[in-house]
Amino acid sequence: MGSLLQFQDLNLAPPSSPSSSLTNSASASSTSAAIIATAGSTTEAAASMLVPKLEPKLEPFDVETPIYQPQQPQDPTSSSQDLFFSSSTPNYFSNSQLTPPLSQSTSSEDDNSNNLYSEYSRISELFRTAFAKRLQDQYGDVSVVSDPDSRAIVPVKENDNNALSTVVVSPRPKYQKRSSELVRVTDLGIEDQRYFRDLVRRSRMVYDSLRILSVLEEEKRRGERLGRRARGDLRAAATMRDCGLWLNRDKRIVGSIPGVQIGDVFFFRMELCVVGLHGQPQAGIDYLPGSQSSNREPIATSIIVSGGYEDDEDAGDVIVYTGHGGQDSLNKQCEHQKLEGGNLAMERSMHYGIEVRVVRGIKHAGSVSSKVYVYDGLYKILDCWFDVGKSGFGVYKYKLLRIDGQPEMGSSILKFAESLRTKPLSVRPRGYLSLDISNKKESVPVFLFNDIDNDNDPLCYQYLERTVFPVFVITNGSNGTGCDCVSGCSDGCFCERKNGGEFAYDENGFLLRGKPVVFECGVSCKCPPTCRNRVAQRGLRNRLEVFRSRETGWGVRSLDLIHAGAFICEYAGVVITREQAQIFTMNGGGLVYPNRFSAKWAEWGDLSQIYPDYIRPSYPEIPPLDFAMDVSKMRNVACYVSHSLTPNVLVQFVLYDHNNLMFPRIMLFAMENIPPLRELSLDYGVADEWTGKLAICN
């Protein structure tokens, strides 16, 4: 990529005000200057430090391992560097009074020592010989130890030593361990932001693809047997960790994570670990353990607020967060909390004025998991106190305040979108031009909203639910072949073979991996409408809204949370031939050329980083598309989707009502989890980012 990150070292002196940014090291006071310890500073200077000096040190994966180090008497003249970098080999004989000089040993002491060792050797030899002889007489294959210096009763073979060594020595972990170096990422340029956003998006695509494939593999292995639900989220995360694909493992980032935006939604806790947003799979507080910092003080970096503690108080911008620990298996407080681990890390972060990332866990019906996790931005810890909780046990509480100047919280947008779905006019009484521009042609309404100007252009077009093909396309592409699956398509059916031996969707209707073209079950198939191979033909299922934007003209956003890999809608228009398109262009009309759409389908399900021998799907093959779509008079909601070089929507060609490969339908699928009210974007294949969408749609 070539972009450089500006990592601000937290070992540098901060400004005197705790609320100010830690990045302004130029305004450090004289007190802060004493924090940067040098080799010549004294112990008293090191004791006045206000900010922990941190050094890189590896730790096991998400497990805090206490490191025992013997205490040594400190020399009052030792430097502050010695305080942070103590010797790993303690001098147990530093006191001369406890170590007798060898020169003072008398000849009588030597004689007594020699006599003692001689008697020990005699008894040891008798003991070893007696037991070894008895074993030899009993089993016959036991030999007597011939080495008088050996402590063994029976001899050990060389290969036995090798076998023991393989058991004792544990293999080194494959994955990259978390770093202990705390940094803050600042001043990212536009290219850097785009690079990291694309990096996070690709990592999440790999995770989603692995998760879906892991669940399918586990379900096939179990068959119809009952058992626990397959945990594809855990298997996907473990596979990516072993392949070194977890992000931000080389640095522990304080503050915002590059490539992760406020409002991003995650369906699994392990996905937070993969992108580096929260490194603890279970604990609610992620922190740098004190055993890994130079001054042995832990620092908190992120928390998850999910209502797991009865004493939590969440008012959005202000949170009263309860520390962890002291709960039983039913999440009831059963003992007092202690100021250690993550609780101590929160207190230390408050002391040093270090902000923490806040992720909220919210119950969400209809998702692949029981709840969703939303990143809500950065908070400052203002206060910490020990209080008696509702269960009568002592708990630590922390008051957090959201830092100003950040985008709106994702959790608030989720709640707002839920209100829009049920009572839009009550929530936004002004701005709606239509509550359904499809005139009930779609199964769910398509809203039209404009609170910027008086433009109502989308009302001037006829709404198309599906693409209109010429008659010869349907006639020449209908061969009357289909599957014979009565209750739904299963492994080995005709439609599976048409798709190269694997279905394109999982049981939830999510796209497994992109292909040149997907064959869905058609009119000649005997399977029901609920078949897993009938997804795009079911039409729109998420409530979309065409809205007026100051940046992109008209845009499209969803009122529902869209899963990665889920079908969104068809890009509909009137198909015309190449000859007709040339005449149409001469008259000044605007057209959409399907062959110009970027082949983002190849990125969805691409596991080349996991499997070196991975081959991109090339079957079923599709010839070069040589037709255009006229959307100048008849169109659907997809025509208002904006253009972006880093889109969140991909184009997948699909066939189901005919088999003419030269005229597939253009279907849109989500490339990532798309939160409500976030604008949809598509790569139209044009080079200019500022072109917006097609001119005819603006």
XYZ file of C-alpha atoms in Angstrom:
698
model
C 0.000 0.000 0.000
C 2.830 2.329 0.860
C 0.946 4.461 3.383
C 2.641 5.184 6.679
C 0.912 5.253 10.031
C 1.776 7.845 12.593
C 1.914 5.835 15.794
C 2.009 8.049 18.831
C 3.972 6.411 21.653
C 2.139 6.630 24.959
C 5.490 6.560 26.701
C 5.820 10.233 25.750
C 4.707 12.884 28.160
C 1.022 13.929 28.028
C -0.327 17.428 28.575
C -1.137 18.466 32.114
C -4.929 18.369 31.593
C -6.375 14.829 31.749
C -9.175 15.725 29.349
C -6.845 16.926 26.622
C -5.502 14.672 23.883
C -2.486 12.513 24.636
C -1.086 13.213 21.218
C 0.124 16.741 22.050
C 3.498 15.897 23.510
C 4.905 19.319 22.662
C 2.979 20.958 25.537
C 4.312 18.608 28.199
C 5.067 20.252 31.540
C 8.221 19.881 33.599
C 6.451 17.259 35.684
C 5.696 15.282 32.547
C 9.295 15.575 31.466
C 10.326 13.679 34.568
C 8.196 10.797 33.342
C 10.587 9.943 30.523
C 13.106 8.077 32.616
C 16.741 7.984 31.580
C 19.571 5.773 32.663
C 20.958 8.477 34.903
C 17.737 9.368 36.758
C 17.320 8.373 40.384
C 14.775 6.193 42.112
C 12.973 9.249 43.472
C 12.510 10.587 39.942
C 11.057 7.300 38.793
C 8.597 7.268 41.674
C 7.043 10.553 40.471
C 5.907 9.078 37.130
C 2.274 9.682 36.150
C 2.102 7.633 32.936
C 3.134 3.988 32.585
C 6.153 3.395 30.437
C 5.330 0.428 28.220
C 7.604 -1.968 26.433
C 6.856 -4.729 23.931
C 6.352 -8.102 25.557
C 4.442 -11.067 24.203
C 1.561 -12.736 25.978
C -0.453 -15.929 25.440
C -3.613 -15.633 23.375
C -6.236 -13.759 25.399
C -4.963 -15.285 28.641
C -3.283 -13.273 31.322
C -0.473 -15.360 32.773
C 0.988 -14.058 36.041
C 4.767 -13.814 35.855
C 6.629 -14.424 39.103
C 9.778 -12.412 39.614
C 11.747 -12.600 42.882
C 11.958 -9.374 44.815
C 15.420 -7.883 45.110
C 16.655 -5.206 47.419
C 16.933 -1.978 45.489
C 20.117 -0.025 45.470
C 19.303 3.608 46.326
C 21.749 4.701 43.662
C 20.203 2.571 40.916
C 18.784 4.354 37.896
C 15.128 4.505 36.851
C 16.006 2.327 33.896
C 16.896 -0.422 36.364
C 13.423 -0.078 37.857
C 11.770 -0.923 34.529
C 14.355 -3.388 33.194
C 15.223 -5.566 36.182
C 17.525 -8.526 35.779
C 15.725 -11.777 35.094
C 18.397 -13.750 37.013
C 18.221 -12.875 40.729
C 21.360 -12.870 42.839
C 20.400 -15.138 45.675
C 23.854 -14.844 47.292
C 24.217 -11.085 47.293
C 24.543 -11.020 51.111
C 28.082 -11.963 52.076
C 27.019 -12.888 55.601
C 24.892 -15.762 54.249
C 27.592 -17.152 51.961
C 30.532 -18.751 53.809
C 33.885 -18.119 52.114
C 35.398 -21.262 50.651
C 38.815 -20.352 51.965
C 37.626 -20.725 55.585
C 36.713 -24.448 55.326
C 38.870 -26.590 57.666
C 40.444 -29.977 56.985
C 38.189 -31.642 59.559
C 35.125 -30.401 57.756
C 36.488 -31.862 54.505
C 37.053 -35.249 56.128
C 33.559 -35.324 57.580
C 32.102 -34.401 54.208
C 34.056 -37.141 52.422
C 32.989 -39.757 54.953
C 29.373 -38.690 54.592
C 29.438 -38.978 50.789
C 31.144 -42.393 50.990
C 28.435 -43.785 53.266
C 25.715 -42.350 51.016
C 27.253 -43.986 47.957
C 27.491 -47.371 49.689
C 23.835 -47.384 50.786
C 22.662 -46.097 47.406
C 24.491 -48.891 45.616
C 22.981 -51.563 47.892
C 19.485 -50.160 47.439
C 19.748 -49.943 43.656
C 21.243 -53.413 43.263
C 18.676 -55.093 45.493
C 15.625 -53.700 43.753
C 16.988 -54.122 40.263
C 17.940 -57.769 40.971
C 14.414 -58.471 42.238
C 12.850 -56.962 39.103
C 15.193 -59.007 36.934
C 14.262 -62.249 38.705
C 10.511 -61.467 38.423
C 10.229 -60.234 34.804
C 13.390 -61.543 33.197
C 13.806 -58.649 30.742
C 15.091 -56.071 33.236
C 18.819 -55.457 33.312
C 20.804 -54.301 36.326
C 22.176 -50.795 36.233
C 25.917 -50.942 35.808
C 26.660 -47.261 36.306
C 27.322 -46.645 40.021
C 26.663 -42.915 39.599
C 23.207 -43.485 38.193
C 20.122 -42.736 40.330
C 17.869 -45.000 38.281
C 16.557 -48.348 39.458
C 16.370 -49.705 35.897
C 18.223 -48.402 32.822
C 16.429 -46.156 30.366
C 16.839 -46.745 26.637
C 17.851 -43.957 24.290
C 14.586 -44.066 22.349
C 12.692 -43.739 25.622
C 14.477 -40.472 26.251
C 13.418 -39.233 22.837
C 9.834 -40.260 23.491
C 9.797 -38.405 26.770
C 11.230 -35.310 25.172
C 8.433 -35.195 22.599
C 5.836 -35.281 25.359
C 7.426 -32.654 27.547
C 8.229 -30.091 24.849
C 5.020 -28.408 23.651
C 4.858 -27.056 20.096
C 5.027 -23.329 19.587
C 1.690 -21.710 18.759
C 1.098 -20.945 15.125
C -0.655 -17.657 15.662
C 0.821 -14.269 16.357
C 0.676 -13.272 19.991
C -0.652 -9.928 21.095
C 1.832 -7.151 21.503
C 2.174 -5.166 24.698
C 3.107 -1.918 22.942
C 0.379 0.700 23.328
C 0.045 3.153 20.433
C -2.459 5.640 19.085
C -3.105 6.061 15.355
C -3.532 9.685 14.281
C -3.612 11.874 11.179
C -4.568 9.252 8.614
C -4.884 10.582 5.088
C -7.735 9.752 2.738
C -5.757 7.025 1.015
C -4.793 5.512 4.362
C -8.383 5.561 5.554
C -9.524 3.893 2.349
C -6.768 1.277 2.621
C -7.578 0.300 6.210
C -11.300 0.303 5.561
C -10.775 -2.086 2.678
C -8.441 -4.214 4.827
C -11.074 -4.542 7.561
C -13.794 -5.251 4.995
C -11.767 -8.028 3.372
C -10.948 -9.585 6.732
C -14.613 -9.569 7.690
C -15.538 -11.134 4.343
C -13.088 -13.961 4.981
C -14.518 -14.408 8.459
C -18.124 -14.516 7.238
C -17.265 -16.948 4.456
C -15.400 -19.253 6.819
C -18.191 -19.086 9.380
C -20.892 -20.030 6.878
C -18.815 -22.831 5.354
C -17.906 -24.167 8.820
C -21.568 -24.364 9.795
C -22.445 -26.198 6.570
C -19.588 -28.631 7.043
C -20.611 -29.325 10.635
C -24.254 -29.836 9.685
C -23.298 -32.270 6.934
C -21.130 -34.205 9.352
C -23.846 -34.455 11.972
C -26.671 -35.071 9.533
C -30.041 -35.319 11.231
C -28.574 -36.029 14.654
C -29.560 -33.683 17.424
C -26.877 -31.804 19.256
C -25.489 -28.399 20.043
C -25.638 -25.719 17.397
C -22.562 -25.584 15.231
C -20.261 -22.755 16.323
C -18.953 -21.593 13.002
C -17.966 -18.276 14.560
C -15.413 -19.974 16.814
C -14.003 -22.183 14.080
C -13.678 -19.278 11.642
C -11.865 -17.138 14.204
C -9.513 -19.972 15.160
C -8.661 -20.662 11.519
C -7.904 -17.012 10.819
C -5.826 -16.762 13.976
C -3.722 -19.775 12.999
C -3.180 -18.228 9.560
C -2.097 -14.921 11.085
C -5.091 -12.994 9.715
C -6.177 -11.312 12.930
C -5.687 -7.572 12.605
C -3.782 -5.244 14.944
C -1.909 -7.991 16.785
C 1.437 -6.222 16.445
C 0.152 -3.146 18.296
C -2.318 -2.535 21.093
C -4.165 0.484 19.824
C -5.579 3.069 22.187
C -8.474 5.003 20.702
C -9.973 4.417 17.276
C -9.089 1.321 15.241
C -8.110 2.171 11.633
C -10.745 0.876 9.238
C -13.478 0.461 11.876
C -16.190 3.119 11.783
C -18.561 4.197 14.508
C -21.815 2.349 13.931
C -20.233 -0.817 12.516
C -22.236 -3.886 13.504
C -20.875 -7.306 14.438
C -22.926 -10.441 15.026
C -20.301 -12.383 17.000
C -17.874 -11.563 19.800
C -15.070 -13.385 18.020
C -15.368 -10.999 15.082
C -14.407 -8.181 17.455
C -11.213 -10.090 18.235
C -10.471 -10.641 14.546
C -10.489 -6.918 13.702
C -8.793 -5.926 16.974
C -11.689 -3.899 18.337
C -11.953 -5.928 21.556
C -9.401 -8.628 22.276
C -11.233 -10.638 24.948
C -13.607 -13.396 23.742
C -15.545 -13.408 27.029
C -14.398 -10.699 29.433
C -16.081 -7.318 29.178
C -12.875 -5.345 29.803
C -9.932 -5.599 27.420
C -6.708 -4.324 28.902
C -2.947 -4.553 28.887
C -2.032 -6.676 31.945
C 0.205 -5.129 34.536
C 2.637 -8.017 34.136
C 3.463 -6.705 30.662
C 3.949 -3.015 31.423
C 7.219 -1.703 32.755
C 5.775 -0.190 35.929
C 3.365 -3.130 36.484
C 0.207 -1.037 36.014
C -2.583 -2.343 33.715
C -4.276 -0.102 31.138
C -7.834 -0.628 29.799
C -8.419 -0.157 26.065
C -12.060 -1.205 25.443
C -15.206 -2.407 27.193
C -18.431 -4.130 26.141
C -21.695 -2.830 27.608
C -24.289 -5.564 27.202
C -26.345 -5.453 30.394
C -24.577 -8.432 31.938
C -24.384 -6.748 35.338
C -27.468 -5.637 37.227
C -25.797 -2.471 38.509
C -25.001 -1.040 35.048
C -26.655 2.248 34.066
C -26.615 3.172 30.389
C -27.876 6.602 29.338
C -26.121 6.712 25.973
C -23.535 9.451 26.315
C -23.121 8.712 30.038
C -22.500 5.192 31.334
C -22.137 3.884 34.871
C -20.206 0.703 34.183
C -19.812 -2.095 36.723
C -16.488 -3.865 37.009
C -16.164 -7.572 36.351
C -15.889 -10.501 38.708
C -17.894 -11.945 41.583
C -20.735 -13.507 39.543
C -22.064 -17.047 39.550
C -23.154 -19.137 36.565
C -26.538 -17.338 36.539
C -24.912 -13.887 36.246
C -25.859 -13.048 39.828
C -23.455 -11.221 42.088
C -22.334 -13.669 44.787
C -19.188 -12.073 46.219
C -17.340 -8.786 46.464
C -15.373 -7.553 43.502
C -11.656 -6.902 43.791
C -9.569 -4.047 42.481
C -7.458 -6.216 40.215
C -7.210 -7.211 36.576
C -9.622 -5.279 34.398
C -11.071 -3.356 37.347
C -7.654 -1.997 38.238
C -6.979 -1.278 34.563
C -10.105 0.899 34.373
C -8.996 2.842 37.436
C -5.507 3.329 35.994
C -6.918 4.503 32.646
C -9.010 7.055 34.534
C -5.914 8.179 36.443
C -3.884 8.714 33.269
C -6.777 10.159 31.237
C -6.708 7.377 28.618
C -9.942 6.901 26.660
C -11.563 3.520 26.048
C -13.571 2.133 23.132
C -17.189 1.249 23.934
C -19.000 -1.604 22.197
C -22.649 -2.186 23.045
C -24.271 -5.604 22.926
C -27.941 -5.319 21.907
C -30.521 -8.063 21.556
C -31.704 -8.243 17.963
C -34.469 -10.509 16.723
C -34.039 -12.290 13.422
C -30.245 -12.234 13.320
C -27.910 -15.197 13.018
C -27.008 -14.684 16.683
C -29.026 -13.685 19.712
C -27.544 -10.173 19.849
C -25.499 -7.728 17.833
C -22.478 -5.693 18.878
C -22.287 -2.055 17.807
C -19.211 0.127 18.060
C -20.271 3.434 19.649
C -17.003 5.364 19.816
C -14.621 6.647 22.503
C -15.396 7.464 26.138
C -13.457 9.063 28.993
C -13.523 7.538 32.477
C -14.427 10.358 34.860
C -14.893 8.643 38.218
C -14.392 5.349 40.025
C -15.812 4.217 43.364
C -16.630 1.119 45.409
C -20.345 0.701 46.106
C -22.810 -1.848 47.442
C -24.688 -3.410 44.539
C -28.303 -4.494 44.305
C -27.389 -7.985 45.473
C -25.704 -6.648 48.603
C -22.130 -7.278 47.487
C -19.453 -4.707 46.869
C -18.869 -3.736 43.241
C -16.619 -1.238 41.506
C -18.379 1.380 39.406
C -16.989 3.674 36.732
C -18.606 6.753 35.239
C -17.860 7.194 31.535
C -18.647 10.207 29.327
C -18.646 10.061 25.531
C -16.091 12.343 23.877
C -17.634 15.184 21.845
C -17.239 15.606 18.099
C -17.877 11.978 17.124
C -20.525 10.649 14.715
C -23.848 9.533 16.116
C -23.807 6.329 18.128
C -24.651 3.185 16.193
C -26.893 1.910 18.985
C -28.987 5.089 18.801
C -29.334 4.686 15.037
C -30.548 1.103 15.521
C -33.281 2.277 17.886
C -34.217 5.172 15.605
C -34.503 2.880 12.576
C -36.746 0.545 14.537
C -39.117 3.444 15.169
C -39.036 4.413 11.489
C -40.100 0.924 10.463
C -43.228 1.005 12.615
C -44.318 4.679 12.709
C -42.333 6.780 10.207
C -44.613 9.830 10.199
C -44.526 10.098 13.980
C -40.736 10.065 14.064
C -40.179 12.243 10.962
C -43.358 14.218 10.244
C -41.689 16.253 7.477
C -39.718 15.116 4.439
C -41.596 12.059 3.210
C -42.646 12.354 -0.424
C -44.012 8.804 -0.599
C -44.373 5.899 1.798
C -44.080 3.426 -1.089
C -42.852 4.449 -4.532
C -43.309 0.829 -5.726
C -47.098 1.120 -5.311
C -47.143 -2.259 -3.515
C -45.296 -4.007 -6.339
C -42.656 -4.972 -3.816
C -43.418 -7.176 -0.819
C -42.190 -4.372 1.493
C -42.615 -0.611 1.018
C -39.919 1.590 -0.545
C -39.866 5.037 1.094
C -38.965 8.324 -0.593
C -37.544 11.020 1.685
C -36.277 14.539 0.964
C -35.764 17.183 3.636
C -33.153 19.159 1.655
C -34.908 20.670 -1.388
C -38.044 20.409 -3.508
C -36.779 17.720 -5.904
C -39.240 14.829 -6.349
C -37.721 13.279 -9.480
C -38.151 9.573 -8.466
C -41.929 10.049 -8.578
C -41.756 10.733 -12.327
C -40.762 7.193 -13.333
C -42.652 3.958 -13.612
C -41.493 1.506 -10.995
C -40.234 -1.849 -12.274
C -40.231 -4.793 -9.896
C -38.156 -7.012 -12.212
C -36.082 -6.599 -15.359
C -38.002 -6.773 -18.654
C -36.360 -9.033 -21.287
C -37.132 -9.267 -25.006
C -39.401 -12.133 -25.971
C -36.673 -14.040 -27.842
C -34.585 -14.270 -24.626
C -37.277 -16.199 -22.779
C -38.199 -18.297 -25.808
C -34.669 -19.346 -26.714
C -33.611 -19.872 -23.110
C -36.433 -22.153 -21.970
C -35.540 -25.831 -22.269
C -37.939 -27.181 -19.639
C -35.292 -28.869 -17.489
C -35.374 -28.749 -13.696
C -34.862 -30.718 -10.502
C -37.247 -33.334 -9.114
C -36.832 -32.322 -5.450
C -40.280 -32.241 -3.865
C -39.489 -31.014 -0.349
C -36.532 -28.848 -1.326
C -33.205 -29.206 -3.070
C -30.629 -31.418 -1.407
C -27.117 -32.645 -2.124
C -26.697 -34.241 -5.527
C -29.773 -32.784 -7.204
C -29.848 -31.477 -10.764
C -29.678 -27.779 -9.771
C -26.645 -28.393 -7.581
C -24.806 -29.946 -10.514
C -25.722 -26.955 -12.695
C -23.957 -24.724 -10.150
C -20.730 -26.685 -10.346
C -21.546 -29.260 -7.665
C -22.386 -26.872 -4.824
C -25.306 -24.636 -3.951
C -24.779 -20.899 -4.045
C -26.641 -20.207 -0.774
C -26.768 -21.609 2.736
C -29.924 -22.453 4.662
C -30.370 -18.787 5.672
C -30.200 -17.563 2.079
C -26.720 -16.038 2.399
C -24.407 -16.180 -0.589
C -21.638 -18.714 0.090
C -19.188 -17.403 -2.484
C -19.490 -15.440 -5.665
C -19.647 -17.159 -9.051
C -19.734 -15.993 -12.665
C -23.431 -16.877 -12.666
C -25.806 -18.620 -10.243
C -28.552 -20.977 -11.430
C -31.557 -20.812 -9.136
C -34.446 -23.246 -9.335
C -36.906 -22.205 -12.014
C -40.429 -22.875 -13.223
C -39.505 -26.388 -14.380
C -38.280 -27.418 -10.931
C -40.619 -29.301 -8.594
C -39.187 -27.850 -5.366
C -41.358 -25.468 -3.291
C -40.896 -21.661 -3.105
C -39.118 -22.135 0.228
C -36.281 -24.084 -1.406
C -32.807 -22.942 -0.369
C -31.948 -22.430 -4.043
C -34.676 -19.801 -4.490
C -33.356 -16.588 -2.986
C -33.034 -13.671 -5.417
C -36.289 -14.521 -7.192
C -38.251 -13.901 -3.973
C -37.719 -10.179 -4.395
C -37.111 -7.358 -1.963
C -37.250 -8.256 1.730
C -35.540 -5.310 3.435
C -37.274 -1.961 3.771
C -35.308 0.479 1.639
C -35.509 4.246 1.446
C -34.559 6.521 -1.436
C -33.316 9.747 0.155
C -31.936 13.067 -0.961
C -28.255 13.565 -0.150
C -26.082 16.658 -0.404
C -23.062 14.521 -1.361
C -24.488 12.034 -3.871
C -27.793 13.514 -5.018
C -30.229 10.640 -4.580
C -29.095 7.674 -2.539
C -30.460 4.459 -1.050
C -30.311 3.240 2.534
C -31.976 0.449 4.445
C -34.180 0.681 7.513
C -33.222 -2.893 8.405
C -29.940 -4.406 9.421
C -28.621 -6.316 6.388
C -26.426 -9.366 6.946
C -23.252 -9.833 4.958
C -24.001 -12.077 2.001
C -27.736 -11.344 2.090
C -29.729 -10.546 -1.030
C -30.833 -6.913 -1.290
C -32.677 -6.347 -4.564
C -32.510 -6.681 -8.339
C -31.109 -3.950 -10.538
C -34.130 -3.650 -12.834
C -34.604 -1.988 -16.199
C -35.601 -2.709 -19.802
C -33.061 -4.882 -21.662
C -32.154 -3.743 -25.159
C -29.758 -5.217 -27.706
C -26.477 -3.738 -28.830
C -27.989 -2.301 -32.013
C -30.831 -0.719 -30.096
C -28.360 0.714 -27.588
C -26.420 2.486 -30.343
C -29.577 4.171 -31.608
C -30.653 5.012 -28.088
C -27.306 6.664 -27.330
C -27.539 8.804 -30.473
C -30.795 10.228 -29.156
C -29.113 11.239 -25.911
C -30.550 8.547 -23.655
C -28.736 7.067 -20.644
C -28.035 3.353 -20.386
C -26.628 0.861 -17.904
C -24.098 -1.647 -19.242
C -23.925 -4.785 -17.071
C -20.498 -5.776 -18.414
C -19.009 -2.633 -16.828
C -19.893 -3.543 -13.251
C -16.801 -4.366 -11.227
C -16.385 -8.118 -10.602
C -16.660 -7.803 -6.826
C -18.341 -11.202 -6.752
C -14.873 -12.760 -6.977
C -13.938 -11.248 -3.605
C -16.904 -12.733 -1.767
C -15.876 -16.131 -0.442
C -12.273 -15.784 -1.586
C -10.297 -18.017 0.795
C -6.945 -17.830 -0.954
C -5.390 -16.441 2.241
C -6.525 -19.562 4.096
C -5.942 -22.224 1.461
C -2.956 -21.656 -0.849
C -4.454 -23.972 -3.483
C -7.760 -22.085 -3.547
C -9.114 -21.584 -7.063
C -11.652 -18.921 -7.910
C -14.924 -20.406 -9.194
C -14.962 -20.355 -12.988
C -17.984 -22.573 -13.550
C -20.655 -22.024 -14.722
C -18.975 -19.928 -17.376
C -20.705 -16.906 -18.819
C -19.966 -15.274 -22.187
C -19.196 -11.558 -22.460
C -22.420 -9.624 -21.923
C -23.424 -7.636 -24.968
C -26.617 -5.875 -23.931
C -27.657 -2.701 -22.169
C -30.457 -1.712 -19.798
C -32.664 1.295 -20.350
C -33.669 2.883 -17.031
C -34.624 6.297 -18.402
C -38.388 5.783 -18.000
C -38.822 2.573 -16.005
C -36.583 1.641 -13.107
C -36.545 0.372 -9.533
C -34.904 1.398 -6.273
C -31.484 -0.024 -7.247
C -30.969 2.687 -9.871
C -30.424 5.230 -7.089
C -27.577 3.321 -5.408
C -24.455 5.496 -5.337
C -21.107 4.676 -6.895
C -18.048 3.979 -4.739
C -14.620 2.471 -5.255
C -15.006 0.791 -1.838
C -18.615 -0.417 -2.067
C -20.658 -2.399 0.440
C -22.789 -4.025 -2.290
C -21.726 -6.442 -5.048
C -23.312 -7.580 -8.322
C -24.042 -11.284 -8.796
C -25.511 -12.524 -12.092
C -28.414 -14.942 -11.579
C -30.624 -17.063 -13.874
C -33.893 -18.712 -12.868
C -36.710 -18.007 -15.369
C -34.613 -18.859 -18.436
C -31.241 -20.425 -19.211
C -29.907 -17.907 -21.726
C -26.401 -17.178 -20.398
C -26.126 -14.022 -22.501
C -28.955 -12.311 -20.583
C -28.627 -12.896 -16.815
C -30.386 -10.883 -14.161
C -28.379 -8.353 -12.126
C -28.780 -9.111 -8.421
C -27.313 -7.069 -5.569
C -25.890 -8.708 -2.428
C -24.371 -7.196 0.710
C -20.578 -7.390 0.941
C -20.595 -6.615 4.675
C -22.969 -6.125 7.573
C -24.805 -2.937 6.623
C -26.327 -1.060 9.583
C -29.656 0.728 9.224
C -29.574 4.179 7.581
C -26.081 3.626 6.133
C -25.987 4.441 2.427
C -25.638 1.583 -0.021
C -22.832 1.873 -2.571
C -21.935 -0.010 -5.723
C -18.896 -0.060 -8.017
C -20.246 0.841 -11.466
C -16.843 0.306 -13.049
C -16.058 3.992 -13.578
C -12.753 5.480 -12.491
C -13.993 8.755 -11.007
C -15.056 8.542 -7.374
C -16.984 11.792 -7.667
C -19.102 10.682 -10.597
C -21.734 9.566 -8.124
C -24.242 7.204 -9.636
C -25.383 7.306 -13.225
C -26.246 10.780 -14.400
C -29.747 9.734 -15.411
C -30.453 8.690 -11.835
C -29.413 12.070 -10.446
